[in-house]
PDB file of C-alpha atoms and ligand atoms in Angstrom:
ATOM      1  CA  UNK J   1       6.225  -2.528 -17.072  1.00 29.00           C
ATOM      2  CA  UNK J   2       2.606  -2.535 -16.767  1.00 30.00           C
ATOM      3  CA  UNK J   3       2.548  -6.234 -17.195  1.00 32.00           C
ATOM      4  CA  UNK J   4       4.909  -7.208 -15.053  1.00 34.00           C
ATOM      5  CA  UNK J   5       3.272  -5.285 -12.126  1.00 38.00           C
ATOM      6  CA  UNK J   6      -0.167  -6.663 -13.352  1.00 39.00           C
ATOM      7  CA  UNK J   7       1.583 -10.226 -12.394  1.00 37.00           C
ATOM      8  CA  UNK J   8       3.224  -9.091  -9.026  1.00 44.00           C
ATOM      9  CA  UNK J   9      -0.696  -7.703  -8.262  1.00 45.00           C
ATOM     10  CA  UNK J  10      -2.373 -11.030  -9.316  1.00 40.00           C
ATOM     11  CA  UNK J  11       0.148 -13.084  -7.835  1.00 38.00           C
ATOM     12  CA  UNK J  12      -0.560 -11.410  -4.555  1.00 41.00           C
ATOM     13  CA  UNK J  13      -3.972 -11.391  -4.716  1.00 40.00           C
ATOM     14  CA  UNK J  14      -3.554 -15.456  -5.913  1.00 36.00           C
ATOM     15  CA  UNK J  15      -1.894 -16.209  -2.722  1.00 38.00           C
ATOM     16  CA  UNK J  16      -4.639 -14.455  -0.590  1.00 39.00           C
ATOM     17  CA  UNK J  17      -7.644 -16.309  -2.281  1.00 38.00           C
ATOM     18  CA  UNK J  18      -5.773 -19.519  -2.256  1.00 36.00           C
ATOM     19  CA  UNK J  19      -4.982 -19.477   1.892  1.00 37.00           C
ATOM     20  CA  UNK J  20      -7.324 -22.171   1.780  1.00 35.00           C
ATOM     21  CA  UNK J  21      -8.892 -20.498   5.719  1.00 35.00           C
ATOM     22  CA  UNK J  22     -12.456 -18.923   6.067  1.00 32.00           C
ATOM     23  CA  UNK J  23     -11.357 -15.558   7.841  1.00 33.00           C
ATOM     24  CA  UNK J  24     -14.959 -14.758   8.619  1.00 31.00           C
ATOM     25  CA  UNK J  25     -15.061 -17.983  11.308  1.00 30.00           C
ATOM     26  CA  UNK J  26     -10.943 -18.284  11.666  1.00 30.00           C
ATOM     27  CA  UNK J  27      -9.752 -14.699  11.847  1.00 32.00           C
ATOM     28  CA  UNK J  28      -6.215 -15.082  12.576  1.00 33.00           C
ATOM     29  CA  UNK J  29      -5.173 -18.602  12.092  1.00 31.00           C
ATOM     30  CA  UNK J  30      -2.761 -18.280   9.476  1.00 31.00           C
ATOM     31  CA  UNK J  31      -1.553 -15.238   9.731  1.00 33.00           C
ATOM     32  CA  UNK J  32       1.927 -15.215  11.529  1.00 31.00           C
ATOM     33  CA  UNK J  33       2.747 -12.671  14.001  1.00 31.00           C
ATOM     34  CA  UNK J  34      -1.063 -11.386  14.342  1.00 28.00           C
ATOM     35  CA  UNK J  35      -1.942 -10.463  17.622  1.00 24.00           C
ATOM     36  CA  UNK J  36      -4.309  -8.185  18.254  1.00 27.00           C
ATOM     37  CA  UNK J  37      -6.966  -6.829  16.202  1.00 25.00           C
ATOM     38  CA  UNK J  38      -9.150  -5.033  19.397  1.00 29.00           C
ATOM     39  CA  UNK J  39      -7.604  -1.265  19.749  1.00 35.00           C
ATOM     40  CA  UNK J  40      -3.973  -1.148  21.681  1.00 38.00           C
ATOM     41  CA  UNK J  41      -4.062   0.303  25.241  1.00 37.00           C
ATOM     42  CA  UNK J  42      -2.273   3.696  24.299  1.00 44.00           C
ATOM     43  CA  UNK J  43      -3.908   6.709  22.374  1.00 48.00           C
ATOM     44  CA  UNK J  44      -1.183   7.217  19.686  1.00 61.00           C
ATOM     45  CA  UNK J  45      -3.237   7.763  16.050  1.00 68.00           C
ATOM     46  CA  UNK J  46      -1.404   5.031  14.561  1.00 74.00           C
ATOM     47  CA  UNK J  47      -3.797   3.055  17.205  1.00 73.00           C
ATOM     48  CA  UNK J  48      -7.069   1.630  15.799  1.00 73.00           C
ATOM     49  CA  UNK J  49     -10.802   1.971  16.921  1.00 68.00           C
ATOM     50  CA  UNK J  50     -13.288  -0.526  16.977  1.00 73.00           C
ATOM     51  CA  UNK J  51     -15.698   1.682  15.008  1.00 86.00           C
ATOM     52  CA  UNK J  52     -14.315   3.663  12.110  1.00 92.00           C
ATOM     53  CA  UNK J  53     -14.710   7.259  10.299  1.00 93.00           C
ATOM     54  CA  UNK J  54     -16.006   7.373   6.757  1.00 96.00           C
ATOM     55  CA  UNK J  55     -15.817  11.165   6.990  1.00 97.00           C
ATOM     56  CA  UNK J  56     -14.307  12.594   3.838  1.00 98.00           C
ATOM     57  CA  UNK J  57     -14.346   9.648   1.947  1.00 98.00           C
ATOM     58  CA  UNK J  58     -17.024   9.484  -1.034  1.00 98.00           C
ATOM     59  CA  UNK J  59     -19.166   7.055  -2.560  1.00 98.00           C
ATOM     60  CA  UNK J  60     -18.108   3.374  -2.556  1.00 97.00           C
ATOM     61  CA  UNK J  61     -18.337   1.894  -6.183  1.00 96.00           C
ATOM     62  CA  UNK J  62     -19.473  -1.418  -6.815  1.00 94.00           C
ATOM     63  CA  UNK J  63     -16.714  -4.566  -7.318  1.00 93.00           C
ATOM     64  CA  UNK J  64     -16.463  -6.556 -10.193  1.00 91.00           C
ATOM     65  CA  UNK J  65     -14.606  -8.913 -12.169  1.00 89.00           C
ATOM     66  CA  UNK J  66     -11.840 -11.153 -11.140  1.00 86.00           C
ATOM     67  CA  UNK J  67      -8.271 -12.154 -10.578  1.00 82.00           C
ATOM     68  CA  UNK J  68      -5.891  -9.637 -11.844  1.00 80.00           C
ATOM     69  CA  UNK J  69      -9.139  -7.473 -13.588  1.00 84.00           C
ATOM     70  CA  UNK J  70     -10.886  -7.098 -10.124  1.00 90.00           C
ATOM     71  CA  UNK J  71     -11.961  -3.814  -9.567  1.00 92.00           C
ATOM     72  CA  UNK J  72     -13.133  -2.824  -6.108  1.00 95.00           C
ATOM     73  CA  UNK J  73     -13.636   0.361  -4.410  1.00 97.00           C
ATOM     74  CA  UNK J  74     -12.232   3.238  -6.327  1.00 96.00           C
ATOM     75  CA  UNK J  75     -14.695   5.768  -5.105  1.00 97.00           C
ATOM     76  CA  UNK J  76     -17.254   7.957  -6.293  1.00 97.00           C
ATOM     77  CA  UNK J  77     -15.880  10.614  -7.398  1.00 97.00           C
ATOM     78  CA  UNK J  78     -13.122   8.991  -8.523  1.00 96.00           C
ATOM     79  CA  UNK J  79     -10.698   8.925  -6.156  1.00 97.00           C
ATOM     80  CA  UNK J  80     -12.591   9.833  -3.306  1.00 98.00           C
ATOM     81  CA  UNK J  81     -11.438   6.536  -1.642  1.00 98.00           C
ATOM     82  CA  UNK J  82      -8.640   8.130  -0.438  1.00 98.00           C
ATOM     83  CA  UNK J  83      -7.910  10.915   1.286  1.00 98.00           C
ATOM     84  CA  UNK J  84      -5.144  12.659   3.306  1.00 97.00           C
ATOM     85  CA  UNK J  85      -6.225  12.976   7.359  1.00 95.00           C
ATOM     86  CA  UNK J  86      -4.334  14.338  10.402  1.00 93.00           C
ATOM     87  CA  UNK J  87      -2.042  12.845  12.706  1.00 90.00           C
ATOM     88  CA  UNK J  88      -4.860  13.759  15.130  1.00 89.00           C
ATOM     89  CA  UNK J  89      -7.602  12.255  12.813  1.00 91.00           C
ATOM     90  CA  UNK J  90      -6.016   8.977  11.751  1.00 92.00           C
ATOM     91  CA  UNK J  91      -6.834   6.616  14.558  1.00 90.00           C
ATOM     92  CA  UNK J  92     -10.408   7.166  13.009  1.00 90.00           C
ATOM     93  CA  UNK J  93     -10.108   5.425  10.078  1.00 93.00           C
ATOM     94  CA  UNK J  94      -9.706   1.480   9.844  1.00 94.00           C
ATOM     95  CA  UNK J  95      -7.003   1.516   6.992  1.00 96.00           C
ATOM     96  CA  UNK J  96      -4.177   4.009   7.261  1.00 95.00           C
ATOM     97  CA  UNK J  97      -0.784   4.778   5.892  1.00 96.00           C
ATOM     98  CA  UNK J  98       1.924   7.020   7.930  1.00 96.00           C
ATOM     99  CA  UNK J  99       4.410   7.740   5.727  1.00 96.00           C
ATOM    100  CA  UNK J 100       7.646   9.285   7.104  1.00 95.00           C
ATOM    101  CA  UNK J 101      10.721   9.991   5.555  1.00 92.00           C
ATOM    102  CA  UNK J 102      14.152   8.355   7.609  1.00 86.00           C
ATOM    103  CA  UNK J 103      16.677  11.013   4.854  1.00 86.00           C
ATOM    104  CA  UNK J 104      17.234  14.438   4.707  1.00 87.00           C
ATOM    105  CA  UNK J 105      15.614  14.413   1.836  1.00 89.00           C
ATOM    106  CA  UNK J 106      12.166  15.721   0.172  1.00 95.00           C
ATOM    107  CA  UNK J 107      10.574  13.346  -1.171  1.00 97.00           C
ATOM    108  CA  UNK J 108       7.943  13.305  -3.544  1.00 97.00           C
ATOM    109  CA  UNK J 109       4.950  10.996  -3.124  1.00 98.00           C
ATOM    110  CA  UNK J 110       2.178   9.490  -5.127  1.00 97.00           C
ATOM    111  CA  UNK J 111      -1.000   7.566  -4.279  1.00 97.00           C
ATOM    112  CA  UNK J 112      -3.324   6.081  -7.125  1.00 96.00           C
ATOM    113  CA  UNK J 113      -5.642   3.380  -7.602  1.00 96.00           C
ATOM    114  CA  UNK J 114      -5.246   0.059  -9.692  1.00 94.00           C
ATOM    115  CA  UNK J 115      -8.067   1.292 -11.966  1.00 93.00           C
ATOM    116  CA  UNK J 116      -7.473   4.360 -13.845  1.00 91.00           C
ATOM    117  CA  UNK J 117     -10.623   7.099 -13.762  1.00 89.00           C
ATOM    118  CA  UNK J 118     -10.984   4.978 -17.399  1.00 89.00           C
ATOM    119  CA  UNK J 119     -11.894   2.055 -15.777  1.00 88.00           C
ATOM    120  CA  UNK J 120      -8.838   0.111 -17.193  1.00 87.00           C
ATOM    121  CA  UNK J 121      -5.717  -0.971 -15.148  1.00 86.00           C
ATOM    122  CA  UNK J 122      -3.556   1.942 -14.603  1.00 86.00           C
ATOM    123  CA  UNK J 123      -4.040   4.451 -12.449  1.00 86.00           C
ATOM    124  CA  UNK J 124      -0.407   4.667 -11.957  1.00 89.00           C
ATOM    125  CA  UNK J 125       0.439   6.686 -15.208  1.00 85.00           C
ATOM    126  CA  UNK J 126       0.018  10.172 -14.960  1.00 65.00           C
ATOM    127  CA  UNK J 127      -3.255  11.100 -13.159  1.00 79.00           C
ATOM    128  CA  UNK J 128      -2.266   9.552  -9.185  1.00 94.00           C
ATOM    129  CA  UNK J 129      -5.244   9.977  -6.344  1.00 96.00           C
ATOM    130  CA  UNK J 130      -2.866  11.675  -4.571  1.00 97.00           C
ATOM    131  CA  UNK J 131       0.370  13.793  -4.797  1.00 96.00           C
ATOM    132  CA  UNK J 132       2.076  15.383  -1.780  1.00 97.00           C
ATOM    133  CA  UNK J 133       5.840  16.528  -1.003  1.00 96.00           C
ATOM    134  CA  UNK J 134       7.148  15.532   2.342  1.00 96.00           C
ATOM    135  CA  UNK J 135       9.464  17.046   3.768  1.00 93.00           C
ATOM    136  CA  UNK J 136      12.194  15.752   5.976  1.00 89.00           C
ATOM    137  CA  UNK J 137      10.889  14.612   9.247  1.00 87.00           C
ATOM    138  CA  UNK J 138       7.594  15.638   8.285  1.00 92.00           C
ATOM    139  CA  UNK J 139       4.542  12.943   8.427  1.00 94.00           C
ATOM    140  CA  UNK J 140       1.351  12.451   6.323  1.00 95.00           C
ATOM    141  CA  UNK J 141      -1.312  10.355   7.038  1.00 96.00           C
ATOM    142  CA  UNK J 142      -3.343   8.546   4.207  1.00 97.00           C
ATOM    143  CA  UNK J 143      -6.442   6.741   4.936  1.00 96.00           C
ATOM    144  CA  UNK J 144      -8.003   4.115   2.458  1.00 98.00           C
ATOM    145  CA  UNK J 145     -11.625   3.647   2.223  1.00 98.00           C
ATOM    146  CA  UNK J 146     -12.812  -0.261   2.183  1.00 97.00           C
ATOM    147  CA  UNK J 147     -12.315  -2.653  -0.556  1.00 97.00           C
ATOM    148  CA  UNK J 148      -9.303  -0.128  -2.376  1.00 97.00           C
ATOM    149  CA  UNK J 149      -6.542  -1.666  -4.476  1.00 96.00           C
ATOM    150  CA  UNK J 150      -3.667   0.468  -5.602  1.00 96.00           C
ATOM    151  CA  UNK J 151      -0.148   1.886  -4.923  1.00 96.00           C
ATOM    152  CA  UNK J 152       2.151   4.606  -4.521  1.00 97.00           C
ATOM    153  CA  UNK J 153       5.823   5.563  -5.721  1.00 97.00           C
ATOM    154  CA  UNK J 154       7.895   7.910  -3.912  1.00 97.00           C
ATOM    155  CA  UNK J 155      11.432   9.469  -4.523  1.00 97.00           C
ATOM    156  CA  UNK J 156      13.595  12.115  -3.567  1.00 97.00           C
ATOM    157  CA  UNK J 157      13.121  15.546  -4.863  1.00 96.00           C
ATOM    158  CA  UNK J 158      10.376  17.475  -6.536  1.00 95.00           C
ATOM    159  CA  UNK J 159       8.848  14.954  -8.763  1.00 95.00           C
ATOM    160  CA  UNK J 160       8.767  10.674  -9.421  1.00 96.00           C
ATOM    161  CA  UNK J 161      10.915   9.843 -12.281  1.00 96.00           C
ATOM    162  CA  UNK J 162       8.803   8.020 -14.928  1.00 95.00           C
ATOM    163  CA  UNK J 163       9.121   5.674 -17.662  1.00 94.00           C
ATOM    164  CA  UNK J 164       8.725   5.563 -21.105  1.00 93.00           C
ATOM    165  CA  UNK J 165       5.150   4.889 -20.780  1.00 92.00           C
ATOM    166  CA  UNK J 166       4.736   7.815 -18.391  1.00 92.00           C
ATOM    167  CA  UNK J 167       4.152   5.025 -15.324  1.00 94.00           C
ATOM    168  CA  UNK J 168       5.803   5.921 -12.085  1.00 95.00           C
ATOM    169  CA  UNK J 169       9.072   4.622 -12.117  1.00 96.00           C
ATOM    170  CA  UNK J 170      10.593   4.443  -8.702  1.00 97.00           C
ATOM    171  CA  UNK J 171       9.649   2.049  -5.975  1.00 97.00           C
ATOM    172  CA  UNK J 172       6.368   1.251  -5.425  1.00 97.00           C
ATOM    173  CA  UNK J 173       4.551   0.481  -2.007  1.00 97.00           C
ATOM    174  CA  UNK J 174       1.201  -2.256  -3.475  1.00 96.00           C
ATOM    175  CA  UNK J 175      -1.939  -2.228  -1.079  1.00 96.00           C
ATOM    176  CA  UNK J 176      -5.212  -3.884  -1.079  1.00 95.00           C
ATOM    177  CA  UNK J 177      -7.189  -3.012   1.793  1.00 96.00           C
ATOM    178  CA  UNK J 178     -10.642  -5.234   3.089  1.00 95.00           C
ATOM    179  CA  UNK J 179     -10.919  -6.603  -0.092  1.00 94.00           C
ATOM    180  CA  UNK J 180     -14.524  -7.963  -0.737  1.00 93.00           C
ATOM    181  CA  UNK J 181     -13.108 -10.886  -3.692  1.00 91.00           C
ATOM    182  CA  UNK J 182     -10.980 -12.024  -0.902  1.00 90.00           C
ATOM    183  CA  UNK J 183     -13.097 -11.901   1.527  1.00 92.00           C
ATOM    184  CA  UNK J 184     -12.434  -8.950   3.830  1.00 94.00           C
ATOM    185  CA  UNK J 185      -8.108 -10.086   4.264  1.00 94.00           C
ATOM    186  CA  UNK J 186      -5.973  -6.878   3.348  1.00 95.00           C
ATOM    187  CA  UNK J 187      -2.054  -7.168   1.844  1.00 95.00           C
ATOM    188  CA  UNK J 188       0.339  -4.897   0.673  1.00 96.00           C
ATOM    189  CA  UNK J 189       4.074  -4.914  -0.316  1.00 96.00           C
ATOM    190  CA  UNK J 190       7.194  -3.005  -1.634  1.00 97.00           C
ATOM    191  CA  UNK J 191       8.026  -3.573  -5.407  1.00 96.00           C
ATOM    192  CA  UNK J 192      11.220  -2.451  -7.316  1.00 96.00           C
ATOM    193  CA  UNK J 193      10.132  -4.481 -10.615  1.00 95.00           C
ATOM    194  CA  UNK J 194       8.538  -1.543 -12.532  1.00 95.00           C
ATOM    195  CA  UNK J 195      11.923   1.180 -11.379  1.00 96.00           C
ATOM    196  CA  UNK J 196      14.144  -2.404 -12.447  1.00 97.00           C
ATOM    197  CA  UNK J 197      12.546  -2.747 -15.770  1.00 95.00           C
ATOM    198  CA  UNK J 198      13.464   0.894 -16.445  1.00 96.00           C
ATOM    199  CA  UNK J 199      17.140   0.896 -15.496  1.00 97.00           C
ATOM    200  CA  UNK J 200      16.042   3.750 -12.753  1.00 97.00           C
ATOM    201  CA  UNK J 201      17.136   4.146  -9.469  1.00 97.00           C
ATOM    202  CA  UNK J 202      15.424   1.617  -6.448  1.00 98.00           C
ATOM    203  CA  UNK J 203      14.613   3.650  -3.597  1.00 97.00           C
ATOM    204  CA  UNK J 204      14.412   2.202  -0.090  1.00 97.00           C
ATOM    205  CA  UNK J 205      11.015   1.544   1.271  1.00 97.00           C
ATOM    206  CA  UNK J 206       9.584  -0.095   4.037  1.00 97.00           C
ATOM    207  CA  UNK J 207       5.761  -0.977   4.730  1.00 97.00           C
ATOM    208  CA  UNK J 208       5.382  -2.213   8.221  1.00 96.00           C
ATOM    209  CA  UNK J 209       1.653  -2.847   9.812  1.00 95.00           C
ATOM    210  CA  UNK J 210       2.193  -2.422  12.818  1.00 92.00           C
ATOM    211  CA  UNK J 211      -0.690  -4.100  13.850  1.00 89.00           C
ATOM    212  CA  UNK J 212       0.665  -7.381  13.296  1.00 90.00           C
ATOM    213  CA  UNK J 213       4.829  -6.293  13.456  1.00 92.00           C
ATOM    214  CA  UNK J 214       4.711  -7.929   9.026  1.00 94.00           C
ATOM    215  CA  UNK J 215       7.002  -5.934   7.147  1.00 96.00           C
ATOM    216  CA  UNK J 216       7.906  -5.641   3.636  1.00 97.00           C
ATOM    217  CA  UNK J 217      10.990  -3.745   2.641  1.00 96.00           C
ATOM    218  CA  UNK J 218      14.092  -2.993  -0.113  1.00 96.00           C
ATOM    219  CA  UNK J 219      16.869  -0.531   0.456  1.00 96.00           C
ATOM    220  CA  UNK J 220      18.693   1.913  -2.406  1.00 95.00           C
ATOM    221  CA  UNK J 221      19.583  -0.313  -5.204  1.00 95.00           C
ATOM    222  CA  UNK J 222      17.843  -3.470  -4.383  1.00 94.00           C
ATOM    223  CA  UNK J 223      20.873  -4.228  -2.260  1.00 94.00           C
ATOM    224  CA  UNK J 224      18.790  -5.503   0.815  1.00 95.00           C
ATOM    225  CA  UNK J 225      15.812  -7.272  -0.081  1.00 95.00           C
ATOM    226  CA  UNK J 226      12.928  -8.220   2.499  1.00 95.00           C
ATOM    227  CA  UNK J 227       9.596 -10.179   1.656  1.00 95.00           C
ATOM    228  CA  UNK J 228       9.136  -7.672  -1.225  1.00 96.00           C
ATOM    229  CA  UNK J 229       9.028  -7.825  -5.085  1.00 95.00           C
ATOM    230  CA  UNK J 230      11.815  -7.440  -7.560  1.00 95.00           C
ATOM    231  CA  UNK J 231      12.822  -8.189 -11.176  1.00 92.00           C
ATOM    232  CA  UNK J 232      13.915 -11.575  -9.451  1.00 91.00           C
ATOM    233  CA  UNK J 233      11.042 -12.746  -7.989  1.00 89.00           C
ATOM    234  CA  UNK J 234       7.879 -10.979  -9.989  1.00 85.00           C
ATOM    235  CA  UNK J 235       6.001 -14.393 -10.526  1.00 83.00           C
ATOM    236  CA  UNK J 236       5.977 -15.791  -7.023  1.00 84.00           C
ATOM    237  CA  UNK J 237       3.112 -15.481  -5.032  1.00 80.00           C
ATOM    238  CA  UNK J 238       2.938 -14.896  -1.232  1.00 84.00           C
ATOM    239  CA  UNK J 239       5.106 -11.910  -0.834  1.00 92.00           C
ATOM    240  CA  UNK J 240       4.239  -8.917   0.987  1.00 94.00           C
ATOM    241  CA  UNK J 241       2.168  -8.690   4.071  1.00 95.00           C
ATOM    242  CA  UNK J 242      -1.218 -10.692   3.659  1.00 93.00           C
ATOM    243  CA  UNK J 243      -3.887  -9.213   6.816  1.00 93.00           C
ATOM    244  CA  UNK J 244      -6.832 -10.808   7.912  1.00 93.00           C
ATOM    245  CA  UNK J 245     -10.303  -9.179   8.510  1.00 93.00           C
ATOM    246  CA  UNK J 246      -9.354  -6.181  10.228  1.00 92.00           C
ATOM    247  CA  UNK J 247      -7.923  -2.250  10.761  1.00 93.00           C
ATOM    248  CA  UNK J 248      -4.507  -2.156   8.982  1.00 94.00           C
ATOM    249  CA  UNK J 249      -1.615   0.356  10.182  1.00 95.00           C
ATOM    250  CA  UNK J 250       1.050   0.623   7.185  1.00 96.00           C
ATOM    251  CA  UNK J 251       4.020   2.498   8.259  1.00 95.00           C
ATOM    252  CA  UNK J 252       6.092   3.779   5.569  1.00 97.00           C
ATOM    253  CA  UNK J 253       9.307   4.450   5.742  1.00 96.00           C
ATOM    254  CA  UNK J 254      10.630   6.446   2.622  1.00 97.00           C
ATOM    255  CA  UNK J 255      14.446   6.322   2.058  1.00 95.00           C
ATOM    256  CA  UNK J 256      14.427   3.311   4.157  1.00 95.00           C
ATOM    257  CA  UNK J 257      18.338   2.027   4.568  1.00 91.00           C
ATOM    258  CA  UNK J 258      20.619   0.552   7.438  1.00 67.00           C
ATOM    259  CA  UNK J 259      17.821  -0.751   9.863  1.00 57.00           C
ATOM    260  CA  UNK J 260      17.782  -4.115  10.333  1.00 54.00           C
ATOM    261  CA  UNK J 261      14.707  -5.415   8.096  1.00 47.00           C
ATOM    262  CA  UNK J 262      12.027  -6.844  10.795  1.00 51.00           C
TER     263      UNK J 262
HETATM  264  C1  LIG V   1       7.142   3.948  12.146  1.00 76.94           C
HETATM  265  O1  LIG V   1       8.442   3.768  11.680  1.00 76.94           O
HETATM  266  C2  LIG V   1       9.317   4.766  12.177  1.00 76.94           C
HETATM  267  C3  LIG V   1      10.622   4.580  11.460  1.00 76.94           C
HETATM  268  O2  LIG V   1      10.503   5.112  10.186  1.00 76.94           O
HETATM  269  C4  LIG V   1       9.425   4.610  13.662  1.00 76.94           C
HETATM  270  O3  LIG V   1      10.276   5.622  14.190  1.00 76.94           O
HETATM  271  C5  LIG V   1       8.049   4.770  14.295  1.00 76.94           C
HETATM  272  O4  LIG V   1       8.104   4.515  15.663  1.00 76.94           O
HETATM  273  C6  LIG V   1       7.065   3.833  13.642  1.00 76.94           C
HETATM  274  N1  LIG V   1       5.730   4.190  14.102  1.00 76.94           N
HETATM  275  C7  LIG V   1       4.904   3.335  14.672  1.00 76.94           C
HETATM  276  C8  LIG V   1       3.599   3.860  15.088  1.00 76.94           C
HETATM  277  O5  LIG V   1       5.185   2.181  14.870  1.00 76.94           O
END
């Protein structure tokens, strides 16, 4: 499992490096459907600023290394990248994640970092950044400090079913947000590969930044599959949502189903 999602992460980060555009003097030129990065007209706290909040984030460590070893920001303390914020507070921050659940459901929710408080790949076995339950038609906001890689699994009930080498096992939401090795572009996508590779059930998801309208989604089973990862398609690169310099909006949707993908 944890090589196969060490592929779908380097293949993704592959198909940034390799857009071939210099986002610092081209912003937006090859990303499809961007529109605006400036701050929308209205004052809902999915809406970005032009000047973000650091508060409660800690430290920023120092990147190194490269392709799928890259480490970036994974905060000092460990962790301290990311943080849970308001619905009030989140239009502060420059990367943020709403998640919402569309079931009846509670669902259980982690958030980690690609590198473990070890400093090895792996910070999605056992000791996640970030647990919280969400209830139904409840709403947490998540933001991400710059330059942070990682992910988060959610499913229904009281905890994330794992596999045999206690990884989260359900389906996974991948994010990389103003990463420095790619110069500034963010990404993110849904992945079923690692719940696939363990025979356990693939929960819908869907990642939407709504900055840009670029989704990434799967519903229950793998049945409907939308510029995201699965056992299928674990080695191609370019899937997901790929963001140039710039706030990011993720919307979540947990238990994602019937909508029609967009
Ligand atoms: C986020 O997605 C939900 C559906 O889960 C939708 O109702 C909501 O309007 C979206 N929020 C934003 C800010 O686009």
């Amino acid at each position: 499992m944890q090589m196969l999602w060490f592929l779908t992460f380097g293949a993704f980060i592959g198909a940034i490096a390799s857009s071939g555009d210099d986002p610092e003097t081209n912003p937006a030129s090859s990303s499809p459907g961007s529109v605006s990065w400036g701050p929308r007209a209205d004052s809902t706290s999915m809406s970005p600023k032009i000047s973000y909040s650091t508060a409660g984030f800690g430290s920023r460590t120092a990147s190194h290394g490269t392709g799928v070893a890259y480490q970036g920001n994974i905060g000092s303390p460990y962790c301290s990248n990311i943080i849970e914020v308001t619905a009030a507070n989140a239009k502060e921050y420059k990367y943020v994640a709403r998640f919402e659940s569309s079931t009846m459901d509670e669902w259980s929710v982690a958030v980690w970092n690609k590198i473990g408080p070890d400093g090895k790949q792996g910070g999605w076995f056992s000791e996640p950044c970030k647990t919280f339950i969400l209830k139904s038609g409840s709403i947490q906001y998540v933001a991400f400090d710059e330059d942070s890689q990682g992910g988060w699994a959610a499913a229904p009930g009281p905890f994330i079913p794992t596999d045999k080498q206690s990884a989260f096992a359900s389906t996974w939401g991948e994010f990389d947000f103003g990463s420095v090795i790619n110069t500034k572009w963010s990404g993110f996508d849904v992945s079923a590969i690692v719940a696939q590779n363990a025979g356990l059930d693939v929960q819908g998801m869907r990642i939407c930044d709504e900055l840009t309208q670029t989704c990434s989604s799967i519903t229950a089973n793998a049945a409907a599959i939308n510029n995201a990862y699965t056992q299928e398609n674990f080695d191609q690169g370019g899937i997901g949502g790929k963001i140039t310099p710039g706030p990011v909006r993720l919307n979540v949707t947990l238990g994602y189903s019937h909508k029609p993908a967009r």
